[in-house]
Short mmCIF file of C-alpha atoms and ligand atoms in Angstrom, two decimals:
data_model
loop_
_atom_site.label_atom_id
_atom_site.label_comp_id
_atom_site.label_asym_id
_atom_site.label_seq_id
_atom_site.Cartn_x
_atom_site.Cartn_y
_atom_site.Cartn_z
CA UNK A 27 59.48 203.02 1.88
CA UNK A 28 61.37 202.52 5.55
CA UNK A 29 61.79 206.09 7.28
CA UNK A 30 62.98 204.79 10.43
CA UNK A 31 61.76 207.74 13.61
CA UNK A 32 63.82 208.84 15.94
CA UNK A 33 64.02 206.77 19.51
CA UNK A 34 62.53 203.27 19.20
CA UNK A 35 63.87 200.26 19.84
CA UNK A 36 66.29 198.34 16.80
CA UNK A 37 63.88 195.31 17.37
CA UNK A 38 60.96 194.02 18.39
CA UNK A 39 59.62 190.87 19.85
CA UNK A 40 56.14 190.28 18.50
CA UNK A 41 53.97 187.54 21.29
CA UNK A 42 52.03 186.29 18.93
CA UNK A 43 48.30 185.48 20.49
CA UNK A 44 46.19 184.43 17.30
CA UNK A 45 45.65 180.57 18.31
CA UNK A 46 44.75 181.42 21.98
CA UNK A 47 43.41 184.41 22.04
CA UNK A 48 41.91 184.87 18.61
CA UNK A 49 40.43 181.17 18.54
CA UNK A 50 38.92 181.30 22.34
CA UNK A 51 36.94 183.53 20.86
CA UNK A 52 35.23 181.84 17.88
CA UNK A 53 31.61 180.58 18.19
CA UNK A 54 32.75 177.72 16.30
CA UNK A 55 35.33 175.26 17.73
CA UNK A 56 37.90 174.93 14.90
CA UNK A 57 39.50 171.37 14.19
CA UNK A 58 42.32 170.95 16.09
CA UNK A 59 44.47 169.49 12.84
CA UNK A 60 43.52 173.79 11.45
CA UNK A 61 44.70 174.91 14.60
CA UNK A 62 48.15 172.62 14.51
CA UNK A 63 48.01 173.97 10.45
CA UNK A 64 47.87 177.16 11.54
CA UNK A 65 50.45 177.79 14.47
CA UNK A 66 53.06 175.38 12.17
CA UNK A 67 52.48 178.52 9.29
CA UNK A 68 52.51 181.43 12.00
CA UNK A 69 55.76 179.61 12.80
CA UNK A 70 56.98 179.53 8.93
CA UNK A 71 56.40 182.75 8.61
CA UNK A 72 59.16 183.50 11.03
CA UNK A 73 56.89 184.18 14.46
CA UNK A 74 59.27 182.96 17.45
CA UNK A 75 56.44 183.43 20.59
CA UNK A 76 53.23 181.79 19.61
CA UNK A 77 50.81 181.24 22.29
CA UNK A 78 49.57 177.96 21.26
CA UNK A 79 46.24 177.48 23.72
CA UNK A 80 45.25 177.47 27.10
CA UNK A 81 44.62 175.13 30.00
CA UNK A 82 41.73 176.25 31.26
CA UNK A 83 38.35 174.55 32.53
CA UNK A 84 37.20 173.01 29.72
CA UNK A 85 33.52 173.88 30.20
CA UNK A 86 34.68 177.92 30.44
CA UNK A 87 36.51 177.95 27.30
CA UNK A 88 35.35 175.00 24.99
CA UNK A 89 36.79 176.56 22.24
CA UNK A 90 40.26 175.52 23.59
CA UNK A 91 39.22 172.15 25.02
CA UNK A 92 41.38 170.09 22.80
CA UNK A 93 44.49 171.53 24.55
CA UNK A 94 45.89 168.35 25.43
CA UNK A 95 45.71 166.88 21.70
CA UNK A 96 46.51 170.27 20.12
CA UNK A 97 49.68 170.78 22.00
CA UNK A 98 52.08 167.99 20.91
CA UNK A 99 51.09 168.11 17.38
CA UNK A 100 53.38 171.74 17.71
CA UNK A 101 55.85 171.10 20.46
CA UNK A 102 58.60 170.05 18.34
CA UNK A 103 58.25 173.31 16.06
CA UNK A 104 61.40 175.27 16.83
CA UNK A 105 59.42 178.87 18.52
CA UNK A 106 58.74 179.28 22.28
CA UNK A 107 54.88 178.19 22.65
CA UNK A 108 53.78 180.02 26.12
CA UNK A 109 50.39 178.47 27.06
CA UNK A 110 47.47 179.70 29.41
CA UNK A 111 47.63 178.69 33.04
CA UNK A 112 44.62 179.78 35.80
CA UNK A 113 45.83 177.31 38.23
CA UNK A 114 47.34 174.68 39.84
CA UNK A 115 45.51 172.34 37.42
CA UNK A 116 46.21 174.11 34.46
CA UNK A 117 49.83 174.29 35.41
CA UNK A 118 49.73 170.27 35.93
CA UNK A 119 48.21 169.70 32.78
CA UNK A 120 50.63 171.88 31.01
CA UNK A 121 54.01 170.72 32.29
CA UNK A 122 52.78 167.31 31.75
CA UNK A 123 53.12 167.90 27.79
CA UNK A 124 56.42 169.78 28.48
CA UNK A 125 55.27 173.23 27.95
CA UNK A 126 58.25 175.78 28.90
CA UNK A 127 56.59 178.57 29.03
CA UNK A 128 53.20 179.81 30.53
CA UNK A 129 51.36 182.67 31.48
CA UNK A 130 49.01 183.36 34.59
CA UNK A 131 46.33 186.04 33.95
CA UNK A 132 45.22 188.70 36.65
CA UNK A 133 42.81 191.59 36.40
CA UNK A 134 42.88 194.71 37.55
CA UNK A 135 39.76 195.30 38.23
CA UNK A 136 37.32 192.42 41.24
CA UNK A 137 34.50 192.80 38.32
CA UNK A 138 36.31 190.96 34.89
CA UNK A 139 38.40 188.97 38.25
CA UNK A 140 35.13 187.37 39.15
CA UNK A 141 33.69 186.94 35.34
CA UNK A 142 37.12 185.30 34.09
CA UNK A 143 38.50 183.19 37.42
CA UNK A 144 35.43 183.28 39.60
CA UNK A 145 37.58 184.74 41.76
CA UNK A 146 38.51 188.31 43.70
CA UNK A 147 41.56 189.66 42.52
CA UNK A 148 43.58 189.11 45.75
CA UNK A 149 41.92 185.37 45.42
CA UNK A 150 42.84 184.89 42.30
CA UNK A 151 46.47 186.02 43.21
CA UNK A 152 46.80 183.55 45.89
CA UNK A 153 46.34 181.29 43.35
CA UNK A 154 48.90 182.12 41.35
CA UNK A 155 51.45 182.35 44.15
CA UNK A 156 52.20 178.59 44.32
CA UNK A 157 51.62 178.58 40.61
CA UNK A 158 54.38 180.95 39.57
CA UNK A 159 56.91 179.62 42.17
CA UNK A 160 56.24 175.89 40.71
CA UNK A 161 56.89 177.09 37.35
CA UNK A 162 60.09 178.52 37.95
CA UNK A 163 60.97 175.59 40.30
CA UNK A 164 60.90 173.72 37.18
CA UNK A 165 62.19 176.00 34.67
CA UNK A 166 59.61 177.31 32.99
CA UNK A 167 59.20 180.97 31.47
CA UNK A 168 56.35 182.73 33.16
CA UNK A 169 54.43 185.59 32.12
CA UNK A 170 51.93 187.26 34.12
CA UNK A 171 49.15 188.74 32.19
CA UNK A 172 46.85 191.62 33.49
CA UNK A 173 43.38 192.49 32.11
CA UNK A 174 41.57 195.89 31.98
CA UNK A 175 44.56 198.07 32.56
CA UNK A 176 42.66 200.88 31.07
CA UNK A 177 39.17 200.35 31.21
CA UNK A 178 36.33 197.75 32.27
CA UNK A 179 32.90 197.30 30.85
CA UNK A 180 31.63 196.87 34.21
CA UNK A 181 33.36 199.22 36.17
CA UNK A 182 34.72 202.25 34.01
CA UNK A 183 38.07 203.79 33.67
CA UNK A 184 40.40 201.81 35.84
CA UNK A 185 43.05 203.71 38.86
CA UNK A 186 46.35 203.28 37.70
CA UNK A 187 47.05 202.55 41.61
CA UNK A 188 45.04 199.02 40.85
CA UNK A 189 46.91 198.34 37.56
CA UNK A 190 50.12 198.94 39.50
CA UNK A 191 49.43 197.04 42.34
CA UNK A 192 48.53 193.87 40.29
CA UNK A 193 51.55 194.32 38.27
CA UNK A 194 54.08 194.58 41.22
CA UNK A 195 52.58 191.51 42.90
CA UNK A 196 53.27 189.37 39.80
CA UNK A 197 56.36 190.87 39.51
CA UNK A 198 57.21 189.85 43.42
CA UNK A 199 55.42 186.18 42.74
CA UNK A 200 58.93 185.91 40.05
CA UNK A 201 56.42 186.43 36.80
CA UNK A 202 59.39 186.75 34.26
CA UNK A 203 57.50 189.49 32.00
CA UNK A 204 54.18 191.23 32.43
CA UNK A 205 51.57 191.79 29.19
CA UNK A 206 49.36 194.92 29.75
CA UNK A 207 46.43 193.85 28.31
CA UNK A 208 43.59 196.63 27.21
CA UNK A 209 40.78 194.17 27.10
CA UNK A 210 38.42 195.96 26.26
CA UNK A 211 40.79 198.15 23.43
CA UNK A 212 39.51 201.88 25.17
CA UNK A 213 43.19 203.16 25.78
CA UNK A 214 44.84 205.98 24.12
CA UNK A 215 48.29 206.79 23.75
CA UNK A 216 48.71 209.83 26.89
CA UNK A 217 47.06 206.71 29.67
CA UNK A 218 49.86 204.11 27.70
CA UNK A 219 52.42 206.64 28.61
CA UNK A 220 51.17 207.21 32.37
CA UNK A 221 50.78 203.95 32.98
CA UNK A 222 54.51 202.66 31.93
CA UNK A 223 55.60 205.85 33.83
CA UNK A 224 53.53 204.74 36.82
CA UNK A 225 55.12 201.27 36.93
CA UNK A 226 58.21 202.71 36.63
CA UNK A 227 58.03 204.75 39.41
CA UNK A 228 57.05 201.42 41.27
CA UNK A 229 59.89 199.92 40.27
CA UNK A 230 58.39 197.87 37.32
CA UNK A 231 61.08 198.27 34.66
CA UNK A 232 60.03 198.88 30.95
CA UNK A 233 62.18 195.88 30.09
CA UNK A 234 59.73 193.04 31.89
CA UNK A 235 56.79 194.90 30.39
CA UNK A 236 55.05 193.95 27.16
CA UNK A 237 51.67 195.34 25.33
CA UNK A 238 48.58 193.79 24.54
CA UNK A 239 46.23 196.04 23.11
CA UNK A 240 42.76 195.30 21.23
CA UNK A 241 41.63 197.38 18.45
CA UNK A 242 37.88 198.31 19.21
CA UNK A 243 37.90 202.19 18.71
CA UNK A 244 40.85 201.96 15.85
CA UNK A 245 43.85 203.07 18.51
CA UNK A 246 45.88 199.81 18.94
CA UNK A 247 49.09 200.98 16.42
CA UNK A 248 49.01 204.11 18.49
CA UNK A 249 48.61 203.28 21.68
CA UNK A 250 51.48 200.50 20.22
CA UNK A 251 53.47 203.15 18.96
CA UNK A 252 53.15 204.89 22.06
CA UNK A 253 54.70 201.95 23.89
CA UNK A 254 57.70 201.64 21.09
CA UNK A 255 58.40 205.61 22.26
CA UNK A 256 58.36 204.53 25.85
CA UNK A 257 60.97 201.59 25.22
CA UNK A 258 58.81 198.90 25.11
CA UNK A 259 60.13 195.67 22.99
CA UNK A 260 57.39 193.36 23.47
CA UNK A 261 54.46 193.80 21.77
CA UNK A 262 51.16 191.09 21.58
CA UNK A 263 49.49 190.85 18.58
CA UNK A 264 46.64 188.32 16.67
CA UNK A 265 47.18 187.25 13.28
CA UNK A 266 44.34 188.44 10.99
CA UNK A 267 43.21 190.75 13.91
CA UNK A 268 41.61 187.63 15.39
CA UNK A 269 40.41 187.89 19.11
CA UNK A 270 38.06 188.89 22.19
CA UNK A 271 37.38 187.89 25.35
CA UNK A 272 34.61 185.65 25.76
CA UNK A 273 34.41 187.18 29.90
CA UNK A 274 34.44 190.66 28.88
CA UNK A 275 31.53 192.16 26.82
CA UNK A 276 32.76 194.77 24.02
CA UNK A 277 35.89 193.19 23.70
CA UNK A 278 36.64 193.01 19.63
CA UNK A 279 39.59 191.57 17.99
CA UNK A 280 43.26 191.88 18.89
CA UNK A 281 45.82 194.40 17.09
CA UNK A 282 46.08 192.51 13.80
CA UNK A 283 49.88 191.34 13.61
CA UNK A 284 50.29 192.21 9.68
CA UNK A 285 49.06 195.39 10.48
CA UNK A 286 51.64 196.05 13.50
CA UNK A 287 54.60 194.08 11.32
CA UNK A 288 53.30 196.89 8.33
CA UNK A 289 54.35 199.95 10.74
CA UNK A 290 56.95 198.17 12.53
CA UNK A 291 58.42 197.57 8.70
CA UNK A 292 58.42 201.04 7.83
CA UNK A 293 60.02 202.06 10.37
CA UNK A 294 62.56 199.90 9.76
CA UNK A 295 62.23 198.10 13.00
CA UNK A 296 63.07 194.22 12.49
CA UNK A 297 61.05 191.60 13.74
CA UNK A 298 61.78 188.70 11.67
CA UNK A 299 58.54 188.04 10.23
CA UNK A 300 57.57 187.54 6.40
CA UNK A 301 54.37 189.71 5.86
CA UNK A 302 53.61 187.95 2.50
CA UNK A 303 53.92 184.31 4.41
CA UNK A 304 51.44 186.31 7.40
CA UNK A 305 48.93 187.87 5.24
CA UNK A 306 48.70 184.34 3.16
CA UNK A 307 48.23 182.56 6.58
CA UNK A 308 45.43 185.05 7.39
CA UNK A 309 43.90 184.75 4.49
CA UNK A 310 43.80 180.84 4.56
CA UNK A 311 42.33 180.66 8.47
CA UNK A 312 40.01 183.58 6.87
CA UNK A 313 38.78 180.82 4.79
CA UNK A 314 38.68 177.92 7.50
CA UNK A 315 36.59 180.52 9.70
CA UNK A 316 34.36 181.33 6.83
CA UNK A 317 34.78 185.57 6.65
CA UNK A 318 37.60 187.41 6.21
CA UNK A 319 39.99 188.92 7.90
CA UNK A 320 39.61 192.62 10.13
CA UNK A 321 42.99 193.55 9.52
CA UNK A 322 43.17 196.42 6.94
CA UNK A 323 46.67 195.10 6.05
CA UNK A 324 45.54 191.70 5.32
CA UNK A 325 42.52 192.76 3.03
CA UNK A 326 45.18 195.11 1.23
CA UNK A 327 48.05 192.70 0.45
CA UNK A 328 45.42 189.55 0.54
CA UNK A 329 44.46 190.04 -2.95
CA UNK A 330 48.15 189.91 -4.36
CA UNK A 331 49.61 186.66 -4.91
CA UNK A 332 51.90 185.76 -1.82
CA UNK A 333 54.53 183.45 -2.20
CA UNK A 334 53.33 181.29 0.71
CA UNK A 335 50.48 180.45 -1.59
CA UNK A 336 52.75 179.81 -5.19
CA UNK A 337 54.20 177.06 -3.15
P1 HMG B 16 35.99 177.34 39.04
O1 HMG B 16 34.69 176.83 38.56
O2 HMG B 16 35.99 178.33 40.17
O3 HMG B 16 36.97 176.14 39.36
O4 HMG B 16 36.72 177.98 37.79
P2 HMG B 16 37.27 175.37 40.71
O5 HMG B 16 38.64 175.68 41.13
O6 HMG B 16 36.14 175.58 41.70
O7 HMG B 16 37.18 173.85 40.22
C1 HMG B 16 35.96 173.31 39.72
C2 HMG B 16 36.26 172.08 38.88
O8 HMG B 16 37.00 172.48 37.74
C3 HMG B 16 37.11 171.02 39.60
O9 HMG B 16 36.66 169.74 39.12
C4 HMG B 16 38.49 171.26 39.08
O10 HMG B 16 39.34 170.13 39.05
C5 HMG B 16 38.20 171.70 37.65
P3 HMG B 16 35.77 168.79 40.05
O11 HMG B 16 36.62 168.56 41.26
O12 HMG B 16 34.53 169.59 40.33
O13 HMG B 16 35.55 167.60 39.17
N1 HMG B 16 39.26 172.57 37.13
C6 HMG B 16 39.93 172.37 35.99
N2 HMG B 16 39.86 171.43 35.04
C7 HMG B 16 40.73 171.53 34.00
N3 HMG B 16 41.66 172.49 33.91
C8 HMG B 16 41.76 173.47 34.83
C9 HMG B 16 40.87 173.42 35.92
N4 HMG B 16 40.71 174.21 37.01
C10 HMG B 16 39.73 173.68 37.73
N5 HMG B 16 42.69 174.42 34.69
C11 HMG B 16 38.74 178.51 36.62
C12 HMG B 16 37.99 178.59 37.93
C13 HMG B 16 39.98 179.39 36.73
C14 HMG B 16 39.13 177.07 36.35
C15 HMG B 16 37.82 179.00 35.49
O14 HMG B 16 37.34 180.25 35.86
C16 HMG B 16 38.52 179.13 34.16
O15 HMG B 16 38.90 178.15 33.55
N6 HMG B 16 38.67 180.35 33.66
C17 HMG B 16 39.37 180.60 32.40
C18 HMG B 16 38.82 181.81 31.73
C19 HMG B 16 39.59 182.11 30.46
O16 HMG B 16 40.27 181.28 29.89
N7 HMG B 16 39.46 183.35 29.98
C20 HMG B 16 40.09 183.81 28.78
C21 HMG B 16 41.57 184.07 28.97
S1 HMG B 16 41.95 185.64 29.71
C22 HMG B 16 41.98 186.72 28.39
O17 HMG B 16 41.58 186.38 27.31
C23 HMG B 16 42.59 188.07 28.56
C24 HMG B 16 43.96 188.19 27.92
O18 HMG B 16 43.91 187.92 26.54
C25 HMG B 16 44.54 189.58 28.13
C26 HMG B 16 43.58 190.71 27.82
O19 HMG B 16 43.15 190.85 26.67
O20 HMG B 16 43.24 191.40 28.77
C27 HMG B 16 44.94 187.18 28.54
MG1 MG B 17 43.35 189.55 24.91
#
């Protein structure tokens, strides 16, 4: 039944992170003709953002390693594919294969700066200066990503002052739209609120801002919801609840997308996607991985025949 709530936004966009951020974290590598498989079906079922894979070092993230024969098998599909960038490098290797949109990825805190860029986090944004400006030199969408904006495994709860500051300098750098990311999925729905409030106050506007929220202690569709309340429109999710962060220890899987398209649904909010096409994607990269799928919405709908599947 839709019972739409009072105060949310008509639509959302969902960034959807399943093929980056769900497969980087894999212990298998998975053939790059099931990861092409599976972004062409995120796509079918009516996804428009799907981050398609990173260019990263190779040896850091092996996982992804096949970035360069994974991307044009999916360039011609018609979504926006926003790919991982750490550097100058990356950024080469992407525009190369005509990527129009990628993301840079900061941390809030020097601890999960130094485990995921070998870098501070005032290095690691010096980095991304040139990176950023190149990118928009040449047209390109960028997004700035920033990890641990709630909590760290190293170092604790995290200042909003630090989450703030690294969000304002990617802003100033020209990042087109920022992803909050809660690594580590500790957050809770009153530190979502002060932190959008915070950047506000710093003249981040809610409309650059988007959500990325992992669902280790069960509070990703609240803290989401949270966000939705706030004005937020962007919101990151993993098909299948895929996800982790290799760099970051205690990091579990990524707020499923069926699960977030389930609420979103109910509330009547539109986003486009077909949840029986989404659930019968999960289910069939359940089966490519070998176990099935976190998501509570995918092991509820999973079992019903999805039209995806009668095909
Ligand atoms: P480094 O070892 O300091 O690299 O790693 P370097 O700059 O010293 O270069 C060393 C060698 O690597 C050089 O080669 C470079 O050319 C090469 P050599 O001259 O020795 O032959 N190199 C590269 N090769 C290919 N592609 C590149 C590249 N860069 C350098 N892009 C580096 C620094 C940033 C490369 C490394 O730390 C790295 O790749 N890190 C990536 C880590 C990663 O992908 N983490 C997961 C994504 S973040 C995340 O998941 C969080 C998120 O989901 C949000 C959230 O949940 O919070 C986004
Ligand atoms: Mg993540």
């Amino acid at each position: 039944m839709v019972v739409p709530a009072p105060d949310l936004p008509a639509r959302i966009r969902i960034h959807e992170v399943g093929a980056r951020d769900g497969l980087q974290n894999e212990k298998s590598t998975v053939p790059t003709a099931v990861k092409a498989e599976f972004v062409r079906r995120l796509a079918d079922a009516g996804l428009t953002t799907i981050e398609a894979t990173s260019f990263v070092h190779p040896k850091w993230v092996p996982q992804l390693a096949d970035a360069e024969e994974l991307f044009p098998l999916v360039s011609g599909l018609p979504v926006a594919l926003p790919v991982l960038v750490p550097n100058a490098r990356g950024l080469d290797r992407a525009l190369a294969l005509g990527a129009r949109r990628v993301a840079v990825f900061a941390s809030a805190t020097e601890s999960f700066a130094k485990a995921n860029l070998n870098r501070t986090v005032d290095e690691s944004l010096a980095v991304f200066e040139p990176v950023v400006r190149r990118a928009k030199d040449e047209g390109a969408h960028v997004r700035g990503y920033v990890s641990m904006c709630f909590g760290d495994p190293w170092e604790g709860s995290v200042p909003l002052h630090q989450v703030v500051r690294v969000c304002a300098a990617l802003r100033d750098m020209g990042c087109d739209e920022l992803s909050l990311g809660d690594t580590i999925g500790v957050a809770t729905p009153g530190h979502v609120l002060e932190l959008l409030s915070s950047l506000n106050e710093q003249a981040v506007p809610t409309n650059v801002i988007g959500v990325h929220f992992h669902d280790t202690y069960g509070q990703a569709l609240a803290n989401t919801l949270a966000a939705l309340q706030h004005g937020v429109t962007v919101v990151d999710a993993s098909a299948g609840g895929l996800g982790g962060c290799p760099f970051a220890k205690s990091a579990t899987g990524n707020l499923a997308t069926e699960d977030l398209v389930w609420m979103l649904q109910g509330l009547g909010i539109d986003t486009g996607v077909d949840l029986g096409r989404l659930v019968a994607t999960s289910v069939w990269m359940a089966d490519q991985l070998g176990r099935p799928s976190p998501s509570r919405t995918v092991r509820a709908l999973g079992r019903t025949p999805q039209p995806h599947k009668e095909q």
